[in-house]
Amino acid sequence: MKHNKAQKFGMVIDLDKCTGCGSCMVACMSENNVPFRKDESDKFLSITWMRVYRLTNGKPFPNTDICYLPRPCMQCAGQHEGHSPCVSVCPAIATDYSTETGIVSQIYTRCFGCRYCMASCPYHARYFNWWDPIWPDGMEKYLSPNVSPRMRGVVEKCSFCFHRYQLAKEKAFMEGRRNIEENEYQTACTQACPAGAVTFGDLNNPDHAVYNLVKPDHKHSGRPTNPHAFRLLERLGTNPKVYYLSSRKWVRQVGDNYLKNEAKVKKPVHHG
Amino acid sequence: MKIGRRGFLSFVIGGAAGTALSPLPWKLTDDSSIWTQMWPWTPVPKDGETSYVNSVCTLCSGGCGITVRKIDERAVKIEGMKGHPINNGGACLLGLSGLQLLYGPTRIKSPLKRTGKRGQGGWEKISWKAAVSEVVEKLGNLRSKSQSHTVGFVSGSDRGTIPRLFERFLTAYGSPNLMRMPSVRDSYELTLHMMQGVQALPGFDFENADFILSLGSGIIDGWGSPVRMFRANSAWQNANVKVIQIEPRLSNTAAKSSKWIPINPGTETALVMGLAHVIIKEYLYDTGFILNYTNGFEDWKRLVMDNYSPDSVAAITGIDSGTIVVLARSFANASRPLAICGRGDGSSPVSLKGCTAVHALNALVGNVNKKGGVWAVSDTDYISWPEIEMDSKAAAGMQHERLDGAGSKKYLFSRYLMNRLPETVNSGAQYPLQALFVSGANPLYTLHDTKSTEKAFDKIPFVVSFSSYMDETAQNADLILPNHVFLERYEDVPAPVGLIQPVIGLAKPVVEPQFNTRHVGDVIIRMAKGLGGSVADAFPWDSYYSCLKETLNDNWETLVDKGFRSDTELMNPTLESSFDTVSGKFEFINPDTGSMPQFKPVSIEGDEKLYPLVLIPYDSIRLANSYIGDPPFAIKTVEDTVLKGKYVFVEINPKTARSAGLHEGQRVLLITPKGKAEVKIHLFEGIMPGIIALPRGLGHTAFDDYLAGKGINFNTLIGTVEDPDSGMDTAWGIRAKLSKV
Amino acid sequence: MDSALIPKGVKRCPLWQFLLFTGAVGIVLLWGVYAMLLCWFKGLNQTNMNDYYGFALWIWADLAVIAVGGGAFFTGLLRYIFGKDALKNIINYAVLIGFICYSSALLILAIDIGQPLRGWFIFWHANVHSMLTEVAFCLSAYFGVLTIEYIPLILENRQIDKVPFFHHLGHNMHEIMAVFAATGAFLSFFHQGSLGGVAGVLYGRPFAFREGIFIWPWTFFLYTWSAAACGPCFTILVTKITEKVVRKKLVKDNAIELLAKISGWMLLTYTMAKTYDTWYWFTVTAPSKGFALMDFYSNNPLYGIWMLVVEIGICGLIPAVILITDKGRKNSMTLWIAVILAVIGVCLNRWVMVLQVMAVPVMTFDQWVLYIPSWQEVATTILPLAYGIILIAISYRYLPVFPNEPELNPIEPLNEEETAVESPVELEQELKPAEA
Ligand SMILES: Nc1nc2c(c(=O)[nH]1)N[C@H]1C(S)=C(S)[C@@H](COP(=O)(O)OP(=O)(O)OC[C@H]3O[C@@H](n4cnc5c(=O)[nH]c(N)nc54)[C@H](O)[C@@H]3O)O[C@H]1N2
Ligand SMILES: Nc1nc2c(c(=O)[nH]1)N[C@H]1C(S)=C(S)[C@@H](COP(=O)(O)OP(=O)(O)OC[C@H]3O[C@@H](n4cnc5c(=O)[nH]c(N)nc54)[C@H](O)[C@@H]3O)O[C@H]1N2
Ligand code: SF4
Ligand code: SF4
Ligand code: SF4
Ligand code: SF4
Ligand code: SF4
Ligand SMILES: [Mo]
């Protein structure tokens, strides 16, 4: 069978619409069997594949402004495809870049927990299982068989709900189709977002909404041509596939580091 | 045999080399690594056949449709139902965590009878038969002593078949004491009654409005039907609709609005009056509507013009007069402006004068009962049951005045005043409450002034909870008759308040009941049958299921199939039929009471000298604060600037903190006239100096280890402030101080 | 009691004193072992590491011991390849110290990973692009080499040496040691380098990231260089400390001075290279990613700009100058200061390149992160130290680690009877024909 054209699954999050409601975080946790503990208030130890950051513009009352910024794994491609910060460093190929889908995988049963990938990820998208995952008695009933629970000592992260891609592919295959439609593969967080702030699809496909929202310039590592679109830490060359939209300048500037003479914005503060 | 040193060495070296070359160590290494991949203590979810069930989420009054993914008999994921008129695929994080409530450790697994002292956690499992008999015996005794009116019911809602069965039961039994938990709906219902003469639900046509003025309503912080509001908010972004948020703190809603105007807390009504002043002065109001459909405008106008000039309003609200004038003009000049009230998530009422003022502002621009405006929605009444034949005992019981004072001479038009119950019980001024049944509510957690509520509960000899979870009220009950959770039961879900199109949802069993629980509807029917006579006669159904099916009648098939029924054909009420007042018009002045919309400050408890700060609550969609507590997933999303370990953070402006010598993360004692608690400081530029804020929804003492003991319950720090016009509790804050520990 | 095991011509403290000393250190060792077992059986939740600080105290210790263990390969290189004969008097000790450092490093790695039983995946599922893979391969191979270099010394134990097989084995191994030294130097070059690469390739972390040539960032070369410069200083330092402890001179001055001189020049050139690297990094690399120098140095006391000054100036330039001057290295006081500073410097460099990397915020809304190790981490980090001291004590007592020792510390010959009883002549004869 002829191989499909390479896809580049990506996400566009409209920060003007995002309300910080946290539905995406919970949709992800319940879709992906993410464990929880009695005290999750230490965010350095709390596994949240999707984390919603709360940013403020740092200005005093009453000129204060807040913006919420949901952060899944950016599925970085790096400067040449597959040279993601994390994939390039993993000594055991327990995390890999798929040129087919553009998705950075994580194989829990291969990972031996060296955490080098975590050190390499500037987005803190990777989480280590410091503890054995424990579900209170009875609660393991809701665990989904599509995603295996992770054992202690390995790293996990957002997979762009890869199992949903697999299920969609399988379904298409059974129906004798080669390609899947845009709506056949949508991530759990995209679906759950009550504000409709998250859009998901193939950045290589001009028919897909994500493509039209950011108009990625694939000749230049997919940088957005929509002036309201930006990516986090674009200047590092991580080449993420998660884009953000904002009409507010300070929000777009929060996305990257600038020298003082480049942008005269007050450094924003992160709360929580 | 003699083994020489040489032989021994050869043996050891050869053996080592042999072992290394053999498959054994490699096999063992491999096995050990495989073992780590299937540690028996890491669960392996069983695979099976996938199926989907459509139902309705009842974790709040939002009415969202859900689709539950199942693997064989297990529910594994809740998702928003695509195509549902309220949420169209979206869901809030509480709804998405629903399975943790279904399978969670906080569930009550069988009927429980208290052993030992109340609230000490001693329980004995009993059979359903014994449990229901005990209730029937108690109720039978009271009734035979002509004390039926001393039985009360507290319910989270008064709509749908379940609350209506409670009501029916109480009527047939002989007690007027059915109480609904307070919310801003109380204020709106009363306002619609006072100004339009109707008994109706407030409806807001957000989807068609083009300018929203929100007086502290947390549009995206849980107000109204939460997911519907999220969607409306996004639609406004797309359509460039202006949203103006008035409140002292930069809430999420304020942050998402087009403009946030901070205001001195508690002075919102003054602003509304000021806006009316500008609109009237500049002739920006809808003269046609005012002339043809309203009554009393001239009197009200005089009041407005005499007292609420922008300058005087500026002095009260702290908003400069220029801003007031501009706001008034842009509100009036919008084609479909809409003003709403009800602070935060709307779980607390606002004063009658305040709510009528907001409604008057809407009336000024003529947006009553029309596209993009405020509607009086008559509840779709699909419930028609045979008349109740009351016996003499029941009739006598129903003659008593309600314990909460609703409908009394003082609060003639108020329907429920649950907030007044603790005080009435504690003061003993009226008859004592002998038994209280609680369903879909957790008053011991959610009512202001927890201490006084606890005291009142202590005085009630028999408290029965229908809760599925070990909440604060269940923990302090004498008997728990656990209901199925929503994923295990049938229940009709009427359209959420605020919606204008009629929608009925049907929650249905997604999985078999997991424990020895019973549908509360069945229990009520059993109780009635147990009491016999006319009470039993009022319940001609053999089960709740047959009652529901019969009630829903033609709708049943559709509801079971789709999970909801929605009529797209709206009953667009004509203005002529909108007003059921004596004048047949919109009344700016209530003819019975003569009361007019105006600003009468609701003063809060506490001496300014002793308590230099003002403490207000805030709501967040990530913190459930009604009768459901945050499940583990939801509490996991709470930021570390809100909760850290067992400490909740109190938000304070850096300026205020600096002058008090307080710094970020510092542990302090927060003291109000009602109580004190240890909290941590969080500096937040988005809060008005002099004001401090705490989130609601924390500080549970019940539920499980994932929720209990985190932070403090705001309600333990605040008292009640009774609105003289309605009897509702309109406390919006309390004075407070912070002292270093 | 154990005099039969003690090398000829040297004097050792009484056995009870030795046992008391090793026993005391052994208690510390056991404490470390206990902590290690906790980490293995309960998992890394025993540490205070977290998702922001995924590399912490013991990984620093790991890098630091490898850096200071660099004395072994560099001394070997000088001794066997460049033929610096004077170093034959210190090479044994250098190898021993290296062996301790590298075995410790491997042990730390085995504790550090979340799934120790899968540690071998790094070889089996090797990702050739990963610096850590390179580290793992070279480190393990070089540890093999060090073991081979250490074995002949063990074989020289008086009793073992009596076994003709071991005697000859040891002799033959000595003959070909140049081959191992060369292999070791080659491997060391790569693993020291790839350890430098571990941080340098992190292009998502502008504080660590360095440009370079081909697949290697500059830190690759800087690490090898600094290990070659400071490793011998550590060898000298440990030698000096051992001498102080046993109150004897063990190595002739010419060996120490030669090593010190070469180290000095290595350190000087390294410091220059490091200065250039730092300058390039903060004028070109970091600004291109939007970072100014002071973005990397917080105003908290731990990660201030002082670290850079101390690392390059105080612990780089000063010891280099001392060591390259004749006077400096001949004066015992300044030599002490120089080697201590050099060792602190290289350890500080490893600290900065591992721990500060984790602490510096990259996303604009991240904050500086501080980290305080748990007692389990401290114990497991001290564990190798205790183990090293014990191994040195045992080796020093029973092996001829210091060839100069008898000459520098002449003692009265042992009484004839004792030697006679201890010498199993018959056995030796019995074995001889077979060996021939
Ligand atoms: N130790 C250990 N190792 C394991 C396992 C284990 O249990 N223990 N599990 C094993 C199992 S079950 C699996 S499935 C693997 C998973 O490991 P891999 O098979 O390495 O795959 P992933 O990276 O998980 O999945 C996505 C990869 O598949 C490729 N891909 C995706 N779609 C397509 C496509 O349509 N065509 C082609 N040609 N390639 C595509 C992408 O390149 C991408 O890298 O790990 C295996 N490795
Ligand atoms: N997020 C995310 N999800 C994924 C993937 C991904 O890359 N990312 N990969 C997908 C892929 S390719 C695969 S294959 C799956 C793997 O997902 P799973 O099928 O869940 O496979 P494993 O995680 O390898 O776990 C297999 C489990 O089977 C159990 N087991 C082993 N032998 C037996 C047996 O004889 N009987 C029973 N009852 N149990 C046994 C072991 O306890 C082990 O934990 O995950 C899929 N889901
Ligand atoms: S679900 Fe949507 S609106 Fe809510 S936090 Fe996530 S992205 Fe934002
Ligand atoms: S965000 Fe982090 S984990 Fe995800 S691909 Fe990029 S570097 Fe890897
Ligand atoms: S922690 Fe796991 S995935 Fe990450 S680098 Fe190490 S082996 Fe690879
Ligand atoms: S894409 Fe899937 S795995 Fe990633 S954050 Fe969203 S729900 Fe989680
Ligand atoms: S808004 Fe209410 S009804 Fe809708 S999903 Fe959330 S909890 Fe359920
Ligand atoms: Mo697989």
JSON list of C-alpha atoms in Angstrom, two decimals, chain B residues 577-637:
[
{"chain": "B", "resi": 577, "resn": "SER", "atom": "CA", "xyz": [-48.73, 39.18, 27.55]},
{"chain": "B", "resi": 578, "resn": "SER", "atom": "CA", "xyz": [-45.54, 39.71, 29.52]},
{"chain": "B", "resi": 579, "resn": "PHE", "atom": "CA", "xyz": [-46.88, 41.65, 32.45]},
{"chain": "B", "resi": 580, "resn": "ASP", "atom": "CA", "xyz": [-49.31, 40.14, 34.88]},
{"chain": "B", "resi": 581, "resn": "THR", "atom": "CA", "xyz": [-49.37, 43.12, 37.21]},
{"chain": "B", "resi": 582, "resn": "VAL", "atom": "CA", "xyz": [-52.49, 45.03, 38.19]},
{"chain": "B", "resi": 583, "resn": "SER", "atom": "CA", "xyz": [-51.59, 47.69, 35.64]},
{"chain": "B", "resi": 584, "resn": "GLY", "atom": "CA", "xyz": [-50.73, 45.07, 33.08]},
{"chain": "B", "resi": 585, "resn": "LYS", "atom": "CA", "xyz": [-47.40, 46.86, 32.69]},
{"chain": "B", "resi": 586, "resn": "PHE", "atom": "CA", "xyz": [-43.87, 46.70, 33.88]},
{"chain": "B", "resi": 587, "resn": "GLU", "atom": "CA", "xyz": [-43.82, 48.21, 37.38]},
{"chain": "B", "resi": 588, "resn": "PHE", "atom": "CA", "xyz": [-40.95, 50.45, 38.39]},
{"chain": "B", "resi": 589, "resn": "ILE", "atom": "CA", "xyz": [-42.59, 50.69, 41.78]},
{"chain": "B", "resi": 590, "resn": "ASN", "atom": "CA", "xyz": [-44.16, 47.67, 43.38]},
{"chain": "B", "resi": 591, "resn": "PRO", "atom": "CA", "xyz": [-47.79, 48.59, 44.02]},
{"chain": "B", "resi": 592, "resn": "ASP", "atom": "CA", "xyz": [-48.05, 46.43, 47.14]},
{"chain": "B", "resi": 593, "resn": "THR", "atom": "CA", "xyz": [-44.93, 47.49, 48.94]},
{"chain": "B", "resi": 594, "resn": "GLY", "atom": "CA", "xyz": [-44.16, 50.78, 47.26]},
{"chain": "B", "resi": 595, "resn": "SER", "atom": "CA", "xyz": [-40.56, 49.71, 47.07]},
{"chain": "B", "resi": 596, "resn": "MET", "atom": "CA", "xyz": [-38.42, 51.17, 44.31]},
{"chain": "B", "resi": 597, "resn": "PRO", "atom": "CA", "xyz": [-35.13, 50.10, 42.81]},
{"chain": "B", "resi": 598, "resn": "GLN", "atom": "CA", "xyz": [-32.44, 52.12, 44.53]},
{"chain": "B", "resi": 599, "resn": "PHE", "atom": "CA", "xyz": [-29.15, 51.89, 46.31]},
{"chain": "B", "resi": 600, "resn": "LYS", "atom": "CA", "xyz": [-29.43, 50.94, 49.96]},
{"chain": "B", "resi": 601, "resn": "PRO", "atom": "CA", "xyz": [-26.03, 49.74, 51.08]},
{"chain": "B", "resi": 602, "resn": "VAL", "atom": "CA", "xyz": [-25.97, 46.21, 52.45]},
{"chain": "B", "resi": 603, "resn": "SER", "atom": "CA", "xyz": [-23.69, 46.80, 55.39]},
{"chain": "B", "resi": 604, "resn": "ILE", "atom": "CA", "xyz": [-21.43, 43.99, 56.34]},
{"chain": "B", "resi": 605, "resn": "GLU", "atom": "CA", "xyz": [-20.50, 42.72, 59.73]},
{"chain": "B", "resi": 606, "resn": "GLY", "atom": "CA", "xyz": [-17.52, 44.02, 61.69]},
{"chain": "B", "resi": 607, "resn": "ASP", "atom": "CA", "xyz": [-16.13, 47.19, 63.16]},
{"chain": "B", "resi": 608, "resn": "GLU", "atom": "CA", "xyz": [-13.93, 49.07, 60.73]},
{"chain": "B", "resi": 609, "resn": "LYS", "atom": "CA", "xyz": [-11.49, 50.01, 63.48]},
{"chain": "B", "resi": 610, "resn": "LEU", "atom": "CA", "xyz": [-10.97, 46.47, 64.66]},
{"chain": "B", "resi": 611, "resn": "TYR", "atom": "CA", "xyz": [-11.10, 45.00, 61.20]},
{"chain": "B", "resi": 612, "resn": "PRO", "atom": "CA", "xyz": [-9.41, 47.30, 58.71]},
{"chain": "B", "resi": 613, "resn": "LEU", "atom": "CA", "xyz": [-9.80, 45.01, 55.69]},
{"chain": "B", "resi": 614, "resn": "VAL", "atom": "CA", "xyz": [-12.78, 43.72, 53.75]},
{"chain": "B", "resi": 615, "resn": "LEU", "atom": "CA", "xyz": [-12.85, 40.02, 52.98]},
{"chain": "B", "resi": 616, "resn": "ILE", "atom": "CA", "xyz": [-14.77, 38.88, 49.92]},
{"chain": "B", "resi": 617, "resn": "PRO", "atom": "CA", "xyz": [-15.15, 35.42, 48.43]},
{"chain": "B", "resi": 618, "resn": "TYR", "atom": "CA", "xyz": [-14.32, 34.51, 44.89]},
{"chain": "B", "resi": 619, "resn": "ASP", "atom": "CA", "xyz": [-15.42, 31.59, 42.79]},
{"chain": "B", "resi": 620, "resn": "SER", "atom": "CA", "xyz": [-13.46, 29.54, 40.35]},
{"chain": "B", "resi": 621, "resn": "ILE", "atom": "CA", "xyz": [-14.74, 26.92, 37.98]},
{"chain": "B", "resi": 622, "resn": "ARG", "atom": "CA", "xyz": [-11.91, 24.70, 39.22]},
{"chain": "B", "resi": 623, "resn": "LEU", "atom": "CA", "xyz": [-13.38, 24.64, 42.72]},
{"chain": "B", "resi": 624, "resn": "ALA", "atom": "CA", "xyz": [-16.82, 23.12, 43.01]},
{"chain": "B", "resi": 625, "resn": "ASN", "atom": "CA", "xyz": [-18.55, 24.83, 45.89]},
{"chain": "B", "resi": 626, "resn": "SER", "atom": "CA", "xyz": [-22.06, 23.51, 45.88]},
{"chain": "B", "resi": 627, "resn": "TYR", "atom": "CA", "xyz": [-23.07, 20.15, 47.33]},
{"chain": "B", "resi": 628, "resn": "ILE", "atom": "CA", "xyz": [-20.45, 18.32, 45.27]},
{"chain": "B", "resi": 629, "resn": "GLY", "atom": "CA", "xyz": [-16.87, 18.64, 46.39]},
{"chain": "B", "resi": 630, "resn": "ASP", "atom": "CA", "xyz": [-13.93, 18.76, 44.01]},
{"chain": "B", "resi": 631, "resn": "PRO", "atom": "CA", "xyz": [-12.93, 15.24, 42.86]},
{"chain": "B", "resi": 632, "resn": "PRO", "atom": "CA", "xyz": [-9.17, 14.44, 42.74]},
{"chain": "B", "resi": 633, "resn": "PHE", "atom": "CA", "xyz": [-8.73, 15.50, 39.10]},
{"chain": "B", "resi": 634, "resn": "ALA", "atom": "CA", "xyz": [-10.39, 18.82, 39.70]},
{"chain": "B", "resi": 635, "resn": "ILE", "atom": "CA", "xyz": [-8.47, 19.65, 42.86]},
{"chain": "B", "resi": 636, "resn": "LYS", "atom": "CA", "xyz": [-5.31, 18.79, 40.96]},
{"chain": "B", "resi": 637, "resn": "THR", "atom": "CA", "xyz": [-5.90, 21.76, 38.67]}
]
